[in-house]
């Protein structure tokens, strides 16, 4: 029988981690129950389960912020040295073991400059690492419950949603629905002014009614803040930017606004009285209901929200003015949030640009309709010009012990990041061409030498990714064989809409974005649950990754692992010689292979060679591992003749 061929697996990192720790079905159940309107009164047992805590460690350790210490100076590296049991017991003790209950440590306040205004700063709150782990445990359990209650027009800090989806929705409302009056709302210091008591009521209304969990969330909200000058303050409102729960809590706060705005038009009771056909993408066509509503005095409005940044789209100026007053009053009375009068405005996009998420967007007449026209916004262009010209100067004169290649790599990552974000603007090529001219002058002048310019037209062979994105550009240049990505060469992309059927918490919703592992998952979960007695949690976590990456096979022989006793995890560089528990220093092999790697006597080596009957290529792999362990390689002919 021919082997069944599988296409390339789709994989979403967060969903793969859920599989590693057997939490996918649990979160699916939470989502389904929340959709059905159930209440949850016993979530702490799940939050403090071993699998959920170790999943939280897994999700945090890859974040760059995990190396940023809080007030206790602890980073994820120190926690990674502890055993899984020690991490689990410590989390449980912090939350439940103390007689005073959970008391988060002070949050370190750090003021960071705003992207487009270096003179202004944004307060960032950095919790201690143990508190971050606790927040991640809570977020993992609350997220599927809340996702079932959130609307489709909210795109910020949610799974499977992005800026690209928000811009697509913006384009559709302006170009297809002809909603040309946009209200740009700005909430004054949103994260610093969230009302705690209101937030708790909103969490309760979502069905999260575990009183112990709500008490812990209150403690997180009121965690003391250590200011840069060393003084301590206790907040009475707001959620600290930097906390892992803050984005989710922000969405919970503004979810009530989302539903209220949708109830004014999109989901108004009138629409239920008229027939609505189902579109191919699964959405409801409520055109008949909307036609009837236009004969009334109701305000037509649609919202697109990304975190606390939202826009409301109206058809007429009169409707926009009335909507602006109504929403401002609603935010003040219901959520106790103040709208900035200076920054909140109504824009007629047939005449002026409206700014949203770093883009400026308007419409212009083309034939019998209006078509979207978008650019990178002016503030973003100036900010990018400043960043890129400064980095271009560092290529010519690296500082701080860095090498020229390091600076080129950083410059290229900035170019690629900018292209990937702004490529959905319709006129991104024009904007990047203007920027490229400014940066090109700096590069040309700074790299000028007596023998000519340092920029060359030839260099090393491009990688597949580089070839695909920049291989066709005539602007591509090299410095000492390293490519300098062309700023002015960008391929415009049509922003993708968020597919309604896609959802991380249903088997049907995962089909288009994620494939479950095609390996022995029960054995993988046994690897996850296996007691390790003194081994680090980083070691335990990386064993699961190795099992998945190797498709449940021995890295030397390719033989499928059949039982937990078969699986040995080998340190390429032994720990007594400076080896670590990091992923790149570990490899999964069969038990006899592991013993052969470490064998030193002739009799032991002969016995394993005879039993294993290794091919030359497999023996070469064994010898590579022996060499890293500072052991003599095995000469197969010498040993075989002496068996």
Coordinates of C-alpha atoms in Angstrom, one line a residue:
X1 CA 0.0 0.0 0.0
X2 CA 1.4 3.4 -0.9
X3 CA 1.9 5.8 2.0
X4 CA -0.7 8.5 2.3
X5 CA 0.7 11.9 1.4
X6 CA -0.1 14.9 3.4
X7 CA 0.2 18.5 2.3
X8 CA 2.2 21.0 4.3
X9 CA 0.7 21.4 7.8
X10 CA -0.8 24.8 8.8
X11 CA 0.3 25.9 12.2
X12 CA -0.6 28.7 14.6
X13 CA 1.9 28.9 17.4
X14 CA -0.5 29.5 20.2
X15 CA -2.8 26.6 19.0
X16 CA 0.2 24.3 18.8
X17 CA 1.1 25.1 22.3
X18 CA -2.4 24.2 23.4
X19 CA -2.0 20.8 21.8
X20 CA 1.4 20.2 23.5
X21 CA -0.3 20.5 26.9
X22 CA -3.6 18.9 26.0
X23 CA -5.7 22.1 26.6
X24 CA -7.3 22.5 23.2
X25 CA -10.4 20.6 24.0
X26 CA -10.8 22.3 27.4
X27 CA -10.7 25.8 25.8
X28 CA -13.1 24.6 23.0
X29 CA -15.6 23.5 25.7
X30 CA -15.3 26.9 27.5
X31 CA -16.0 28.7 24.2
X32 CA -19.0 26.5 23.4
X33 CA -20.5 26.9 26.9
X34 CA -20.0 30.6 26.7
X35 CA -21.8 30.8 23.3
X36 CA -24.7 28.9 24.9
X37 CA -25.0 31.6 27.6
X38 CA -23.7 29.4 30.5
X39 CA -22.1 31.0 33.6
X40 CA -18.8 29.9 35.1
X41 CA -18.4 29.7 38.8
X42 CA -15.4 27.4 39.3
X43 CA -12.6 28.6 37.0
X44 CA -9.8 28.7 39.5
X45 CA -9.3 24.9 39.5
X46 CA -8.7 25.1 35.8
X47 CA -6.5 28.2 36.0
X48 CA -4.2 26.6 38.6
X49 CA -4.1 23.2 36.8
X50 CA -0.6 21.8 36.1
X51 CA -1.2 21.9 32.3
X52 CA -2.5 25.5 32.2
X53 CA 0.5 26.7 34.3
X54 CA 3.1 25.0 32.1
X55 CA 1.3 26.3 29.0
X56 CA 1.5 29.8 30.5
X57 CA 5.3 29.3 30.9
X58 CA 5.5 28.1 27.3
X59 CA 3.6 31.1 25.9
X60 CA 5.7 33.6 27.9
X61 CA 9.2 32.3 27.5
X62 CA 9.3 33.1 23.8
X63 CA 8.3 36.7 24.3
X64 CA 11.1 39.3 24.1
X65 CA 9.5 41.0 27.2
X66 CA 10.2 37.9 29.3
X67 CA 13.8 39.1 29.7
X68 CA 12.6 42.4 31.1
X69 CA 12.7 42.2 34.9
X70 CA 10.1 43.6 37.3
X71 CA 10.8 45.1 40.7
X72 CA 12.1 41.8 42.0
X73 CA 14.7 41.6 39.2
X74 CA 13.6 38.0 38.2
X75 CA 13.4 37.1 34.5
X76 CA 12.0 34.0 32.8
X77 CA 15.6 32.5 32.8
X78 CA 15.6 32.1 36.5
X79 CA 12.1 30.5 36.5
X80 CA 13.2 28.2 33.6
X81 CA 15.9 26.7 35.9
X82 CA 13.2 25.4 38.3
X83 CA 11.5 22.0 37.9
X84 CA 8.0 21.9 36.5
X85 CA 6.7 20.8 39.9
X86 CA 8.5 23.7 41.6
X87 CA 6.9 26.2 39.1
X88 CA 3.4 24.7 39.6
X89 CA 3.7 24.7 43.4
X90 CA 5.1 28.2 43.5
X91 CA 2.2 29.6 41.4
X92 CA -0.4 27.8 43.5
X93 CA 1.2 29.0 46.7
X94 CA 1.3 32.7 45.5
X95 CA -2.3 32.6 44.6
X96 CA -3.8 30.4 47.4
X97 CA -1.1 29.5 50.0
X98 CA -0.7 32.8 51.8
X99 CA -3.1 33.5 54.7
X100 CA -3.6 37.0 53.2
X101 CA -4.5 35.7 49.8
X102 CA -2.9 36.8 46.5
X103 CA -0.8 39.9 46.8
X104 CA 0.9 41.0 43.5
X105 CA 4.3 42.6 43.9
X106 CA 4.7 46.3 43.0
X107 CA 4.6 47.1 39.2
X108 CA 7.7 48.8 37.8
X109 CA 6.6 52.1 36.0
X110 CA 8.6 53.0 33.0
X111 CA 7.9 55.9 30.7
X112 CA 8.5 55.2 27.0
X113 CA 8.5 57.7 24.2
X114 CA 5.5 57.8 21.9
X115 CA 6.3 56.7 18.4
X116 CA 5.4 59.9 16.6
X117 CA 6.2 62.4 19.3
X118 CA 9.5 61.8 21.1
X119 CA 8.8 64.6 23.6
X120 CA 5.7 62.8 24.9
X121 CA 5.8 59.6 26.9
X122 CA 3.5 56.7 27.5
X123 CA 3.4 55.0 31.0
X124 CA 4.3 51.4 30.9
X125 CA 3.7 49.0 33.8
X126 CA 6.0 46.0 34.1
X127 CA 4.8 43.3 36.5
X128 CA 7.1 40.9 38.2
X129 CA 7.6 37.6 36.4
X130 CA 5.6 35.4 38.7
X131 CA 2.7 37.9 38.5
X132 CA 3.0 37.8 34.7
X133 CA 2.7 34.0 34.8
X134 CA -0.4 34.2 36.9
X135 CA -1.9 36.8 34.5
X136 CA -1.1 34.5 31.6
X137 CA -2.8 31.6 33.3
X138 CA -5.9 33.8 33.8
X139 CA -5.9 35.1 30.3
X140 CA -5.7 31.7 28.7
X141 CA -8.9 30.6 30.5
X142 CA -10.8 33.8 30.2
X143 CA -10.0 34.4 26.5
X144 CA -12.3 31.6 25.0
X145 CA -15.1 32.7 27.3
X146 CA -14.8 36.3 26.2
X147 CA -14.2 35.6 22.5
X148 CA -17.7 34.0 22.4
X149 CA -19.2 37.4 23.5
X150 CA -17.1 39.8 21.4
X151 CA -18.4 41.2 18.1
X152 CA -16.8 40.8 14.6
X153 CA -16.0 44.5 14.2
X154 CA -13.4 44.5 17.0
X155 CA -9.9 43.6 15.7
X156 CA -7.3 44.6 18.3
X157 CA -5.5 42.1 20.6
X158 CA -7.7 39.1 19.6
X159 CA -6.7 35.8 18.0
X160 CA -6.9 35.6 14.2
X161 CA -7.5 39.4 13.9
X162 CA -5.1 42.0 12.8
X163 CA -4.6 45.6 11.6
X164 CA -5.0 44.3 8.0
X165 CA -8.5 43.0 8.8
X166 CA -9.4 46.4 10.4
X167 CA -8.2 48.3 7.3
X168 CA -10.1 45.9 5.0
X169 CA -13.3 46.6 6.9
X170 CA -12.6 50.3 6.7
X171 CA -12.1 50.2 2.9
X172 CA -15.3 48.2 2.5
X173 CA -17.4 50.6 4.5
X174 CA -16.0 53.6 2.6
X175 CA -16.0 52.1 -0.9
X176 CA -18.8 49.6 -1.0
X177 CA -21.2 51.0 1.5
X178 CA -20.5 54.6 0.6
X179 CA -20.2 55.8 4.2
X180 CA -18.1 58.9 3.7
X181 CA -18.5 60.6 7.1
X182 CA -16.1 59.2 9.7
X183 CA -16.0 60.1 13.3
X184 CA -12.5 59.8 14.7
X185 CA -12.8 59.2 18.4
X186 CA -10.0 59.7 20.9
X187 CA -10.5 58.6 24.6
X188 CA -8.3 60.5 27.0
X189 CA -5.9 58.2 28.7
X190 CA -8.1 55.1 28.2
X191 CA -5.8 52.6 30.0
X192 CA -5.3 54.9 32.9
X193 CA -9.0 55.7 33.4
X194 CA -10.8 52.4 33.3
X195 CA -13.3 52.3 36.1
X196 CA -12.6 49.2 38.3
X197 CA -16.1 48.7 39.6
X198 CA -17.6 49.0 36.1
X199 CA -15.0 46.5 34.7
X200 CA -15.9 43.9 37.4
X201 CA -19.6 44.2 36.6
X202 CA -18.8 43.7 32.9
X203 CA -16.8 40.6 33.7
X204 CA -19.7 39.3 35.8
X205 CA -22.1 40.1 32.9
X206 CA -20.0 37.9 30.6
X207 CA -20.8 34.9 32.7
X208 CA -17.4 34.8 34.6
X209 CA -18.9 34.5 38.1
X210 CA -16.1 32.8 40.0
X211 CA -15.8 35.1 43.0
X212 CA -12.3 34.0 43.8
X213 CA -11.1 34.8 40.3
X214 CA -12.8 38.2 40.4
X215 CA -11.2 38.9 43.7
X216 CA -7.8 38.1 42.2
X217 CA -8.5 40.4 39.2
X218 CA -9.3 43.2 41.7
X219 CA -5.9 42.6 43.3
X220 CA -4.2 42.8 39.9
X221 CA -6.0 46.1 39.1
X222 CA -5.0 47.6 42.5
X223 CA -1.4 46.3 42.5
X224 CA 1.0 49.1 43.8
X225 CA 3.1 50.9 41.2
X226 CA 6.7 51.8 41.9
X227 CA 7.4 55.1 40.2
X228 CA 10.8 56.0 38.5
X229 CA 11.7 58.1 41.5
X230 CA 11.1 55.2 43.9
X231 CA 7.8 56.4 45.4
X232 CA 4.8 54.0 45.5
X233 CA 1.3 54.7 44.5
X234 CA -1.9 52.6 44.7
X235 CA -4.1 53.0 41.6
X236 CA -7.8 53.6 42.0
X237 CA -8.6 53.2 38.3
X238 CA -7.0 52.1 35.1
X239 CA -5.3 48.9 33.9
X240 CA -1.5 48.9 33.7
X241 CA -0.2 48.9 30.1
X242 CA 2.3 46.1 30.0
X243 CA 0.2 43.6 32.0
X244 CA -0.7 40.5 30.1
X245 CA -4.4 40.8 31.1
X246 CA -4.7 44.5 30.1
X247 CA -5.5 44.0 26.4
X248 CA -8.2 41.5 27.2
X249 CA -9.6 43.7 30.0
X250 CA -9.6 46.7 27.6
X251 CA -11.7 44.7 25.1
X252 CA -14.1 43.7 27.9
X253 CA -14.6 47.3 28.8
X254 CA -15.3 48.5 25.2
X255 CA -17.3 45.4 24.3
X256 CA -20.3 47.1 25.8
X257 CA -19.8 50.1 23.5
X258 CA -19.5 47.7 20.5
X259 CA -22.8 46.0 21.3
X260 CA -24.5 49.3 21.9
X261 CA -23.4 50.8 18.6
X262 CA -24.4 47.6 16.7
X263 CA -27.8 47.7 18.4
X264 CA -28.4 51.2 17.0
X265 CA -28.3 50.0 13.3
X266 CA -26.6 46.7 12.4
X267 CA -28.5 44.6 14.9
X268 CA -31.5 46.9 15.5
X269 CA -34.7 44.9 16.4
X270 CA -36.3 46.2 13.2
X271 CA -33.9 44.1 11.1
X272 CA -35.3 40.9 12.7
X273 CA -38.7 41.6 11.2
X274 CA -37.4 41.3 7.6
X275 CA -36.0 38.3 5.8
X276 CA -32.2 38.1 5.6
X277 CA -30.4 35.8 3.3
X278 CA -27.0 34.2 4.1
X279 CA -24.0 35.4 2.1
X280 CA -21.4 32.9 0.8
X281 CA -19.0 34.0 3.6
X282 CA -21.6 33.2 6.3
X283 CA -22.7 36.7 7.1
X284 CA -26.3 37.9 7.0
X285 CA -27.6 40.2 4.3
X286 CA -29.9 42.5 6.2
X287 CA -30.6 44.8 3.2
X288 CA -34.4 44.6 3.5
X289 CA -34.3 45.6 7.1
X290 CA -31.8 48.5 6.4
X291 CA -34.1 49.8 3.7
X292 CA -37.0 50.0 6.1
X293 CA -34.9 51.7 8.8
X294 CA -33.7 54.4 6.4
X295 CA -37.3 55.7 6.3
X296 CA -37.1 56.3 10.1
X297 CA -35.1 58.9 12.1
X298 CA -32.6 56.2 13.2
X299 CA -28.9 57.0 12.9
X300 CA -27.0 54.8 10.5
X301 CA -23.6 53.9 12.0
X302 CA -21.0 51.2 11.8
X303 CA -18.0 50.8 14.1
X304 CA -14.4 49.5 13.4
X305 CA -12.4 49.2 16.6
X306 CA -8.8 48.3 17.3
X307 CA -8.3 48.3 21.1
X308 CA -9.1 51.8 22.3
X309 CA -8.7 53.3 18.8
X310 CA -12.1 53.2 17.0
X311 CA -13.9 54.9 14.1
X312 CA -17.6 55.2 13.5
X313 CA -18.9 55.4 9.9
X314 CA -22.0 57.4 9.0
X315 CA -23.8 58.3 5.7
X316 CA -24.6 62.0 6.2
X317 CA -23.1 64.8 8.2
X318 CA -26.2 65.3 10.2
X319 CA -26.1 61.6 11.3
X320 CA -22.4 61.9 12.1
X321 CA -23.0 65.0 14.3
X322 CA -25.8 63.3 16.2
X323 CA -23.8 60.1 16.6
X324 CA -20.8 62.0 17.9
X325 CA -22.9 63.6 20.6
X326 CA -24.6 60.3 21.5
X327 CA -21.5 58.2 21.7
X328 CA -19.6 60.9 23.7
X329 CA -22.4 61.1 26.2
X330 CA -22.8 57.3 26.4
X331 CA -19.0 56.8 27.1
X332 CA -19.2 59.4 29.9
X333 CA -22.3 58.1 31.6
X334 CA -21.9 54.3 31.1
X335 CA -18.1 53.8 31.1
X336 CA -17.0 57.0 32.9
X337 CA -14.5 57.7 30.0
X338 CA -13.9 61.2 28.7
X339 CA -13.5 61.9 25.0
X340 CA -10.9 64.4 23.9
X341 CA -12.8 67.2 22.1
X342 CA -9.6 68.4 20.4
X343 CA -8.7 65.1 18.8
X344 CA -12.3 63.8 18.2
X345 CA -13.6 65.1 14.8
X346 CA -15.9 64.3 11.9
X347 CA -14.1 63.9 8.6
X348 CA -15.8 64.0 5.1
X349 CA -13.4 61.6 3.3
X350 CA -14.5 62.9 -0.1
X351 CA -12.6 66.1 0.8
X352 CA -10.1 65.2 3.5
X353 CA -8.0 62.3 4.7
X354 CA -9.0 60.3 7.8
X355 CA -6.2 58.7 9.8
X356 CA -6.5 55.3 11.3
X357 CA -3.8 52.8 12.6
X358 CA -1.0 54.7 10.8
X359 CA -2.8 55.1 7.5
X360 CA -4.5 58.2 6.0
X361 CA -7.5 57.3 3.9
X362 CA -10.0 59.1 1.6
X363 CA -12.1 58.4 -1.4
X364 CA -12.0 59.9 -4.9
X365 CA -14.4 59.7 -7.8
X366 CA -13.7 57.1 -10.4
X367 CA -16.3 56.7 -13.1
X368 CA -19.7 56.3 -11.4
X369 CA -18.4 55.5 -7.9
X370 CA -16.0 56.5 -5.2
X371 CA -12.8 54.5 -4.8
X372 CA -10.5 54.3 -1.7
X373 CA -7.1 56.0 -1.8
X374 CA -4.7 55.5 1.1
X375 CA -1.2 56.5 2.1
X376 CA 1.1 56.1 5.0
X377 CA 0.1 58.9 7.4
X378 CA 2.4 62.0 7.6
X379 CA 3.5 61.3 11.2
X380 CA 4.4 57.7 10.4
X381 CA 6.5 58.8 7.3
X382 CA 8.4 61.3 9.4
X383 CA 9.0 58.8 12.1
X384 CA 10.2 56.1 9.6
X385 CA 12.5 58.6 7.9
X386 CA 14.1 59.5 11.2
X387 CA 14.6 55.9 12.2
X388 CA 15.9 54.7 8.9
X389 CA 18.4 57.6 8.3
X390 CA 19.8 57.1 11.9
X391 CA 20.2 53.4 11.2
X392 CA 21.8 54.1 7.8
X393 CA 24.4 56.2 9.6
X394 CA 25.2 53.3 12.0
X395 CA 25.9 51.0 9.0
X396 CA 28.8 53.2 8.1
X397 CA 30.0 53.7 11.7
X398 CA 28.8 50.8 14.0
X399 CA 29.1 51.6 17.7
X400 CA 28.9 49.8 21.0
X401 CA 31.0 46.8 19.8
X402 CA 28.5 46.0 17.1
X403 CA 29.7 44.9 13.6
X404 CA 28.7 46.3 10.3
X405 CA 26.8 43.1 9.4
X406 CA 24.7 43.5 12.6
X407 CA 23.7 47.0 11.7
X408 CA 22.8 45.9 8.2
X409 CA 20.6 43.1 9.6
X410 CA 18.8 45.5 11.9
X411 CA 18.3 48.0 9.0
X412 CA 16.9 45.2 6.8
X413 CA 14.5 44.1 9.5
X414 CA 13.2 47.7 9.8
X415 CA 12.7 47.9 6.0
X416 CA 10.9 44.5 5.9
X417 CA 8.8 45.3 8.9
X418 CA 7.7 48.6 7.4
X419 CA 6.9 47.0 4.0
X420 CA 4.9 44.2 5.6
X421 CA 2.8 46.6 7.7
X422 CA 2.1 49.4 5.2
X423 CA 1.9 47.3 2.0
X424 CA -1.9 47.4 2.3
X425 CA -1.9 51.2 1.5
X426 CA -3.0 51.8 -2.1
X427 CA -0.3 54.3 -2.7
X428 CA 2.5 52.8 -0.6
X429 CA 4.9 52.7 -3.5
X430 CA 4.8 56.5 -3.8
X431 CA 5.4 57.0 -0.1
X432 CA 8.2 54.5 0.0
X433 CA 9.9 56.1 -3.1
X434 CA 10.0 59.5 -1.3
X435 CA 11.4 57.9 1.8
X436 CA 13.9 55.9 -0.2
X437 CA 15.4 59.1 -1.7
X438 CA 16.2 60.6 1.7
X439 CA 17.7 57.4 3.0
X440 CA 19.6 56.7 -0.2
X441 CA 21.4 60.0 0.0
X442 CA 22.6 59.2 3.6
X443 CA 23.8 55.7 2.6
X444 CA 25.6 57.0 -0.5
X445 CA 27.4 59.8 1.4
X446 CA 28.3 57.9 4.5
X447 CA 29.6 54.9 2.6
X448 CA 31.7 56.9 0.2
X449 CA 35.4 56.1 0.2
X450 CA 38.5 57.1 -1.7
X451 CA 38.1 54.1 -3.9
X452 CA 34.5 54.9 -4.8
X453 CA 31.2 54.2 -3.1
X454 CA 30.7 51.2 -0.8
X455 CA 27.4 50.3 -2.3
X456 CA 27.8 47.5 -4.9
X457 CA 25.3 45.9 -7.4
X458 CA 26.5 42.4 -6.7
X459 CA 26.9 40.3 -3.5
X460 CA 26.0 37.0 -1.9
X461 CA 23.2 34.8 -3.1
X462 CA 19.8 35.8 -1.8
X463 CA 17.8 33.5 0.4
X464 CA 14.5 32.2 -0.9
X465 CA 12.6 34.8 1.1
X466 CA 14.8 37.6 0.0
X467 CA 14.6 36.5 -3.6
X468 CA 10.8 36.4 -3.5
X469 CA 10.4 39.8 -1.9
X470 CA 13.3 41.8 -3.4
X471 CA 14.9 39.7 -6.1
X472 CA 13.2 41.6 -9.0
X473 CA 14.3 45.0 -7.8
X474 CA 17.0 47.0 -9.7
X475 CA 17.4 49.1 -6.6
X476 CA 19.0 46.2 -4.6
X477 CA 22.6 47.1 -3.4
X478 CA 25.2 45.3 -1.4
X479 CA 27.7 46.3 1.3
X480 CA 30.6 43.8 1.7
X481 CA 28.4 41.1 0.0
X482 CA 25.4 41.8 2.4
X483 CA 22.2 43.0 0.7
X484 CA 20.7 46.3 1.6
X485 CA 17.0 45.9 1.1
X486 CA 15.5 48.5 -1.3
X487 CA 13.2 50.8 0.6
X488 CA 11.5 52.0 -2.6
X489 CA 10.6 48.6 -3.8
X490 CA 7.4 47.4 -2.2
X491 CA 4.7 45.1 -3.5
X492 CA 1.2 46.4 -2.7
X493 CA -1.1 43.9 -1.2
X494 CA -4.9 43.9 -1.0
X495 CA -5.9 43.7 2.7
X496 CA -7.6 40.5 3.6
X497 CA -10.9 40.4 5.4
X498 CA -11.3 38.4 8.5
X499 CA -13.2 35.2 7.6
X500 CA -16.2 34.7 9.7
X501 CA -15.8 31.0 10.0
X502 CA -12.3 31.2 11.3
X503 CA -12.1 30.6 15.1
X504 CA -9.4 29.3 17.3
X505 CA -11.8 27.5 19.7
X506 CA -13.9 25.3 17.3
X507 CA -12.6 22.4 15.2
X508 CA -14.4 23.8 12.1
X509 CA -13.0 27.3 12.7
X510 CA -9.4 25.9 12.9
X511 CA -9.5 24.1 9.5
X512 CA -8.3 27.1 7.5
X513 CA -5.5 28.2 9.8
X514 CA -4.3 25.2 11.8
X515 CA -3.8 21.4 11.3
X516 CA -3.6 19.2 14.4
X517 CA -0.5 17.2 14.8
X518 CA -0.3 14.0 12.8
X519 CA 1.8 12.1 15.3
X520 CA 1.2 9.9 18.4
X521 CA -0.5 12.6 20.5
X522 CA -1.3 10.4 23.5
X523 CA 2.4 9.5 23.7
X524 CA 3.3 13.2 23.4
X525 CA 1.0 14.0 26.3
X526 CA 2.6 11.2 28.4
X527 CA 5.9 12.8 27.7
X528 CA 4.4 16.1 29.0
X529 CA 3.1 14.5 32.2
X530 CA 6.2 12.4 32.9
X531 CA 7.8 13.2 36.3
X532 CA 11.4 14.5 35.7
X533 CA 12.7 14.7 39.3
X534 CA 14.9 17.7 39.4
X535 CA 15.0 18.6 35.7
X536 CA 14.2 22.1 34.7
X537 CA 10.9 23.3 33.3
X538 CA 12.7 24.6 30.3
X539 CA 14.1 21.0 29.7
X540 CA 10.6 19.6 30.1
X541 CA 9.0 22.1 27.7
X542 CA 11.7 21.6 25.1
X543 CA 11.2 17.8 25.2
X544 CA 7.7 18.3 23.9
X545 CA 8.8 20.6 21.2
X546 CA 11.5 18.1 20.1
X547 CA 8.9 15.2 20.0
X548 CA 6.6 17.4 17.8
X549 CA 9.4 18.7 15.5
X550 CA 10.8 15.2 15.0
X551 CA 7.3 13.8 14.3
X552 CA 7.7 11.3 17.2
X553 CA 10.8 9.7 15.8
X554 CA 14.4 9.0 16.9
X555 CA 16.6 11.8 15.5
X556 CA 19.3 9.2 14.6
X557 CA 17.5 6.1 13.3
X558 CA 14.2 7.7 12.2
X559 CA 12.4 4.9 14.1
X560 CA 9.0 5.8 15.6
X561 CA 8.9 5.9 19.4
X562 CA 6.4 3.4 20.7
X563 CA 6.5 3.9 24.4
X564 CA 7.7 6.4 27.0
X565 CA 10.6 4.2 28.0
X566 CA 12.0 4.4 24.4
X567 CA 12.4 8.2 24.6
X568 CA 15.7 9.5 25.9
X569 CA 16.6 13.2 25.7
X570 CA 20.3 13.8 25.1
X571 CA 22.3 16.9 25.8
X572 CA 24.5 17.5 22.7
X573 CA 27.0 19.4 24.9
X574 CA 26.8 17.8 28.3
X575 CA 25.7 19.9 31.3
X576 CA 29.0 19.2 33.1
X577 CA 30.8 20.8 30.1
X578 CA 28.6 23.9 30.0
X579 CA 25.6 22.6 28.1
X580 CA 22.2 24.1 28.7
X581 CA 18.6 22.9 28.5
X582 CA 17.9 25.0 25.5
X583 CA 16.1 23.5 22.5
X584 CA 19.2 23.6 20.2
X585 CA 21.2 21.6 22.7
X586 CA 18.7 18.8 23.1
X587 CA 17.9 15.8 20.9
X588 CA 15.5 12.9 21.3
X589 CA 16.9 9.4 20.6
X590 CA 16.1 5.8 21.4
X591 CA 17.5 4.4 24.7
X592 CA 20.1 2.2 23.1
X593 CA 21.3 5.0 20.8
X594 CA 21.7 7.3 23.9
X595 CA 23.8 4.6 25.6
X596 CA 25.9 4.1 22.5
X597 CA 26.6 7.9 22.4
X598 CA 28.0 7.8 25.9
X599 CA 29.6 4.3 25.8
X600 CA 33.4 4.2 26.4
X601 CA 34.3 0.5 26.6
X602 CA 34.9 -1.7 23.6
X603 CA 32.5 -4.4 24.8
X604 CA 29.6 -2.0 25.4
X605 CA 30.1 -0.3 22.0
X606 CA 30.4 -3.7 20.2
X607 CA 27.2 -4.9 21.9
X608 CA 25.1 -1.9 20.8
X609 CA 26.6 -1.9 17.3
X610 CA 25.6 -5.5 16.8
X611 CA 22.1 -5.0 18.3
X612 CA 21.3 -1.8 16.3
X613 CA 22.9 -2.6 13.0
X614 CA 23.3 1.0 12.1
X615 CA 23.8 2.4 8.6
X616 CA 26.9 4.5 7.9
X617 CA 24.9 7.7 7.8
X618 CA 23.3 6.8 11.2
X619 CA 26.7 6.0 12.7
X620 CA 28.0 9.3 11.4
X621 CA 25.2 11.1 13.4
X622 CA 26.2 9.1 16.5
X623 CA 29.8 10.2 16.0
X624 CA 28.8 13.8 15.6
X625 CA 27.1 13.6 19.0
X626 CA 30.1 11.8 20.5
X627 CA 32.4 14.5 19.3
X628 CA 30.3 17.2 20.9
X629 CA 30.4 15.2 24.1
X630 CA 34.3 15.1 23.7
X631 CA 34.3 11.3 23.2
X632 CA 36.3 9.3 20.6
X633 CA 34.3 8.6 17.4
X634 CA 33.4 5.0 16.6
X635 CA 35.4 3.4 13.7
X636 CA 32.8 0.9 12.5
X637 CA 35.2 -1.3 10.5
X638 CA 37.6 -1.5 13.5
X639 CA 34.9 -2.5 15.9
X640 CA 33.0 -4.8 13.6
X641 CA 36.1 -6.9 12.9
X642 CA 36.6 -7.3 16.6
X643 CA 33.1 -8.4 17.5

